[in-house]
Amino acid sequence: MDWLQIILLSLVQGLTEFLPISSSAHLILVPVFTDWPDQGLAFDVALHLGSLAAVVLYFRQELVAMLGSWCRSVSGRGTDADARLAWWVILATIPVGVAGLALKDPIESVMRSPLVLAGGLIVFGLVLGIADWRHRGSRDEYRMSWRDALWIGMAQALALIPGTSRSGITMTAALMLGLTREAAARFSFLLSIPVIVLAGGLEALDLVEKPLAVAWGDLAAGTLLAGISAYLCIHFFLAFIRRIGMQPFVIYRLMLGVALIWLFG
């Protein structure tokens, strides 16, 4: 891989993983508009590792509190807000885990066309826009119920459709359930941790079964660049939506979707 390919793919992964604009759509489109060879499974795993490191580092204090409280709740020493949030993250991950294992092959083989991406970008972009426009939420992620977590988890399973955006659909569901924009984003980011672990783990298993020569320098650069860009994305996104909301991302999704229909329709 040349450096331009490494930098572009790393930035695309780091910036779009947490924005409600579909990272899968952008990563699928890169080879459509370039003549670059496939970056390979090992590089995909490295990019996921960078994104995972970024979100864990950013929410390190919350994660430490959640883990400690969750362990205490498992041992029967009471359940507090941090423990409940940890349980809700686990509960909301189950639907996408089950759906991902059941639908992995058809999704990868049938639903990765530019027109499917365009449909996902437009339809779920409009839903996000409506949820944000009607937003009246006042709850934070610590005041969620198990039903809220389950509904958000079921919505997250729709992110298996390319173009939907995992972060976009989970934020949409959270907004509809009455969470604030910042709470919706924070819960979505916390949900990304087990999802990235599961996705990266499946890719790592495939990599072990099909061992290939590894360019360790490329992997290290991709991990570092994806991690830095993802960390900055999380930080500035949370500040951005507090003042402006989701509408700029909705407009971007609609424009990209229409462009794809025009180019490939």
Coordinates of C-alpha atoms in Angstrom, one line a residue:
M1 CA 0.0 0.0 0.0
D2 CA 1.2 3.5 -0.7
W3 CA 1.0 6.3 1.9
L4 CA -1.9 8.1 0.2
Q5 CA -4.0 5.0 0.5
I6 CA -3.0 4.4 4.1
I7 CA -3.8 8.0 5.1
L8 CA -7.1 8.2 3.2
L9 CA -8.5 4.9 4.5
S10 CA -7.4 5.6 8.0
L11 CA -9.0 9.0 8.1
V12 CA -12.2 7.7 6.5
Q13 CA -12.5 5.0 9.1
G14 CA -11.5 7.3 12.0
L15 CA -13.9 10.1 11.0
T16 CA -16.9 8.2 9.8
E17 CA -17.0 5.4 12.4
F18 CA -18.6 7.8 14.9
L19 CA -20.3 10.3 12.7
P20 CA -23.9 9.5 11.6
I21 CA -22.9 9.3 7.9
S22 CA -22.1 5.5 7.5
S23 CA -18.5 4.4 7.7
S24 CA -19.3 1.3 5.7
A25 CA -20.6 3.4 2.8
H26 CA -17.5 5.5 2.7
L27 CA -15.1 2.5 2.9
I28 CA -17.0 0.7 0.2
L29 CA -16.9 3.8 -2.0
V30 CA -13.2 4.3 -1.8
P31 CA -12.3 1.4 -4.2
V32 CA -15.2 2.4 -6.4
F33 CA -13.6 5.8 -7.1
T34 CA -10.0 4.7 -7.1
D35 CA -7.9 2.0 -8.8
W36 CA -6.2 0.9 -5.5
P37 CA -6.0 -2.8 -4.7
D38 CA -8.0 -4.1 -1.8
Q39 CA -6.3 -3.1 1.4
G40 CA -6.6 -6.5 2.9
L41 CA -8.2 -8.0 6.0
A42 CA -5.2 -7.3 8.3
F43 CA -5.4 -3.5 7.5
D44 CA -9.2 -3.6 8.2
V45 CA -8.5 -5.1 11.6
A46 CA -5.8 -2.5 12.3
L47 CA -8.3 0.3 11.5
H48 CA -10.9 -1.2 13.8
L49 CA -8.2 -1.4 16.5
G50 CA -7.5 2.3 16.2
S51 CA -11.2 3.2 16.4
L52 CA -11.6 1.0 19.5
A53 CA -8.6 2.5 21.2
A54 CA -9.9 6.0 20.6
V55 CA -13.4 5.4 22.1
V56 CA -12.0 3.5 25.1
L57 CA -9.4 6.2 25.8
Y58 CA -12.0 9.0 25.5
F59 CA -14.5 7.3 27.8
R60 CA -11.9 5.7 30.1
Q61 CA -13.3 7.2 33.3
E62 CA -16.9 6.2 32.5
L63 CA -15.8 2.7 31.6
V64 CA -13.8 2.2 34.8
A65 CA -16.8 3.3 36.8
M66 CA -19.2 1.1 34.8
L67 CA -17.0 -2.0 35.0
G68 CA -16.5 -1.7 38.8
S69 CA -20.2 -1.2 39.4
W70 CA -21.1 -4.0 37.0
C71 CA -18.8 -6.4 38.8
R72 CA -20.4 -5.4 42.1
S73 CA -23.9 -5.9 40.7
V74 CA -22.9 -9.4 39.4
S75 CA -21.6 -10.3 42.9
G76 CA -24.9 -9.2 44.5
R77 CA -23.7 -6.0 46.1
G78 CA -26.3 -3.7 44.7
T79 CA -26.9 -1.9 41.4
D80 CA -26.3 1.8 40.8
A81 CA -26.5 4.0 37.7
D82 CA -23.1 2.9 36.4
A83 CA -24.0 -0.7 36.7
R84 CA -27.3 -0.2 35.0
L85 CA -25.6 1.6 32.1
A86 CA -23.2 -1.3 31.7
W87 CA -26.1 -3.8 31.6
W88 CA -27.9 -1.6 29.0
V89 CA -24.8 -1.6 26.8
I90 CA -24.7 -5.4 27.0
L91 CA -28.4 -5.7 26.3
A92 CA -28.4 -3.4 23.4
T93 CA -25.5 -5.3 21.8
I94 CA -27.3 -8.6 21.7
P95 CA -29.7 -7.9 18.7
V96 CA -26.9 -6.8 16.4
G97 CA -24.7 -9.7 17.4
V98 CA -27.4 -12.2 16.6
A99 CA -28.4 -10.5 13.3
G100 CA -24.7 -10.1 12.3
L101 CA -24.0 -13.8 12.7
A102 CA -27.2 -14.8 10.9
L103 CA -27.0 -12.3 8.0
K104 CA -23.2 -11.8 7.5
D105 CA -22.9 -13.6 4.2
P106 CA -26.0 -12.2 2.3
I107 CA -25.2 -8.7 3.5
E108 CA -21.6 -8.9 2.3
S109 CA -22.5 -10.5 -1.0
V110 CA -25.8 -8.8 -2.1
M111 CA -26.2 -5.5 -0.3
R112 CA -23.0 -3.6 -1.0
S113 CA -24.0 -2.0 -4.3
P114 CA -23.8 1.9 -4.6
L115 CA -27.6 2.0 -5.1
V116 CA -28.2 0.1 -1.8
L117 CA -25.8 2.5 -0.1
A118 CA -27.7 5.5 -1.6
G119 CA -31.1 4.1 -0.3
G120 CA -29.7 3.6 3.2
L121 CA -28.1 7.1 3.3
I122 CA -31.3 8.8 2.1
V123 CA -34.0 6.9 4.0
F124 CA -32.2 6.7 7.4
G125 CA -30.9 10.2 6.9
L126 CA -34.4 11.5 6.7
V127 CA -35.5 9.5 9.7
L128 CA -32.5 11.0 11.7
G129 CA -33.5 14.5 10.5
I130 CA -37.1 14.0 11.6
A131 CA -36.0 12.7 15.0
D132 CA -33.6 15.6 15.5
W133 CA -36.1 18.2 14.3
R134 CA -38.8 17.0 16.7
H135 CA -36.3 16.6 19.5
R136 CA -37.6 17.5 22.9
G137 CA -35.4 15.1 25.0
S138 CA -34.2 15.9 28.5
R139 CA -32.9 12.5 29.8
D140 CA -29.3 11.4 29.9
E141 CA -28.0 7.9 29.3
Y142 CA -28.0 7.1 33.1
R143 CA -31.8 7.5 33.2
M144 CA -32.5 5.0 30.5
S145 CA -34.6 1.9 31.1
W146 CA -34.0 -1.6 29.9
R147 CA -36.8 -1.1 27.3
D148 CA -34.9 1.9 26.0
A149 CA -31.7 -0.1 25.7
L150 CA -33.5 -2.9 23.9
W151 CA -35.2 -0.6 21.4
I152 CA -31.9 1.1 20.6
G153 CA -30.2 -2.3 20.3
M154 CA -32.9 -3.5 17.8
A155 CA -32.4 -0.3 15.8
Q156 CA -28.7 -0.9 15.9
A157 CA -29.3 -4.2 14.0
L158 CA -30.5 -2.2 11.1
A159 CA -27.0 -0.8 10.7
L160 CA -26.1 -4.1 9.0
I161 CA -27.8 -2.6 5.9
P162 CA -25.0 -0.6 4.2
G163 CA -25.6 3.1 4.2
T164 CA -27.6 3.1 7.4
S165 CA -24.9 4.1 9.8
R166 CA -24.6 2.4 13.2
S167 CA -24.1 5.6 15.0
G168 CA -26.8 7.3 13.0
I169 CA -29.5 4.7 13.7
T170 CA -28.7 4.4 17.4
M171 CA -28.7 8.2 17.9
T172 CA -32.0 8.3 16.0
A173 CA -33.6 5.7 18.3
A174 CA -32.2 7.4 21.4
L175 CA -33.6 10.8 20.3
M176 CA -37.0 9.3 19.7
L177 CA -37.0 7.9 23.2
G178 CA -36.4 11.3 24.7
L179 CA -32.6 11.4 25.3
T180 CA -30.7 14.6 24.9
R181 CA -28.5 14.9 21.8
E182 CA -25.3 14.5 23.9
A183 CA -26.7 11.5 25.8
A184 CA -27.8 9.9 22.5
A185 CA -24.3 10.3 21.1
R186 CA -22.5 9.1 24.2
F187 CA -24.6 6.0 24.5
S188 CA -24.0 5.3 20.8
F189 CA -20.3 5.7 21.3
L190 CA -20.3 3.3 24.3
L191 CA -22.3 0.8 22.2
S192 CA -19.6 1.0 19.5
I193 CA -17.1 -0.7 21.9
P194 CA -18.6 -4.2 21.9
V195 CA -19.7 -3.9 18.3
I196 CA -16.1 -3.0 17.2
V197 CA -14.8 -5.8 19.3
L198 CA -17.2 -8.3 17.7
A199 CA -16.6 -7.1 14.2
G200 CA -12.8 -6.9 14.6
G201 CA -12.8 -10.3 16.3
L202 CA -14.6 -12.0 13.3
E203 CA -12.1 -10.4 10.9
A204 CA -9.2 -11.5 13.1
L205 CA -10.5 -15.1 13.0
D206 CA -10.8 -14.9 9.3
L207 CA -7.2 -13.6 9.2
V208 CA -5.9 -16.5 11.4
E209 CA -7.6 -19.0 9.1
K210 CA -6.0 -17.4 6.0
P211 CA -2.6 -16.2 7.1
L212 CA -0.9 -13.8 4.7
A213 CA 2.2 -11.7 4.7
V214 CA 1.8 -8.7 7.0
A215 CA 3.2 -5.2 6.4
W216 CA 3.5 -4.2 10.0
G217 CA 4.5 -0.7 9.2
D218 CA 1.3 -0.1 7.2
L219 CA -0.8 -1.6 10.1
A220 CA 0.9 0.5 12.7
A221 CA 0.4 3.7 10.7
G222 CA -3.3 2.8 10.0
T223 CA -4.0 2.1 13.6
L224 CA -2.4 5.3 14.8
L225 CA -4.0 7.6 12.2
A226 CA -7.5 6.0 12.6
G227 CA -7.2 6.3 16.4
I228 CA -6.2 9.9 16.4
S229 CA -8.8 11.0 13.9
A230 CA -11.5 9.0 15.7
Y231 CA -10.6 10.5 19.1
L232 CA -10.8 14.1 17.7
C233 CA -14.0 13.2 15.9
I234 CA -15.7 12.1 19.2
H235 CA -14.5 15.2 21.0
F236 CA -15.6 17.8 18.4
F237 CA -18.8 16.0 17.5
L238 CA -20.1 16.1 21.1
A239 CA -19.4 19.8 21.2
F240 CA -20.9 20.4 17.7
I241 CA -24.3 18.7 18.2
R242 CA -24.9 20.5 21.5
R243 CA -25.1 23.8 19.5
I244 CA -26.2 22.9 16.0
G245 CA -27.8 19.4 16.1
M246 CA -27.8 16.7 13.4
Q247 CA -29.1 18.6 10.4
P248 CA -25.8 19.2 8.7
F249 CA -25.1 15.4 8.7
V250 CA -28.6 14.8 7.4
I251 CA -28.0 17.2 4.5
Y252 CA -24.6 15.5 3.7
R253 CA -26.3 12.1 3.7
L254 CA -29.0 13.3 1.3
M255 CA -26.5 14.9 -1.1
L256 CA -24.2 11.8 -1.1
G257 CA -27.2 9.5 -1.7
V258 CA -28.5 11.6 -4.6
A259 CA -25.0 11.8 -6.1
L260 CA -24.7 8.0 -5.9
I261 CA -28.1 7.5 -7.7
W262 CA -27.0 10.0 -10.4
L263 CA -23.7 8.2 -10.9
F264 CA -24.8 4.6 -10.7
G265 CA -28.6 4.7 -11.4

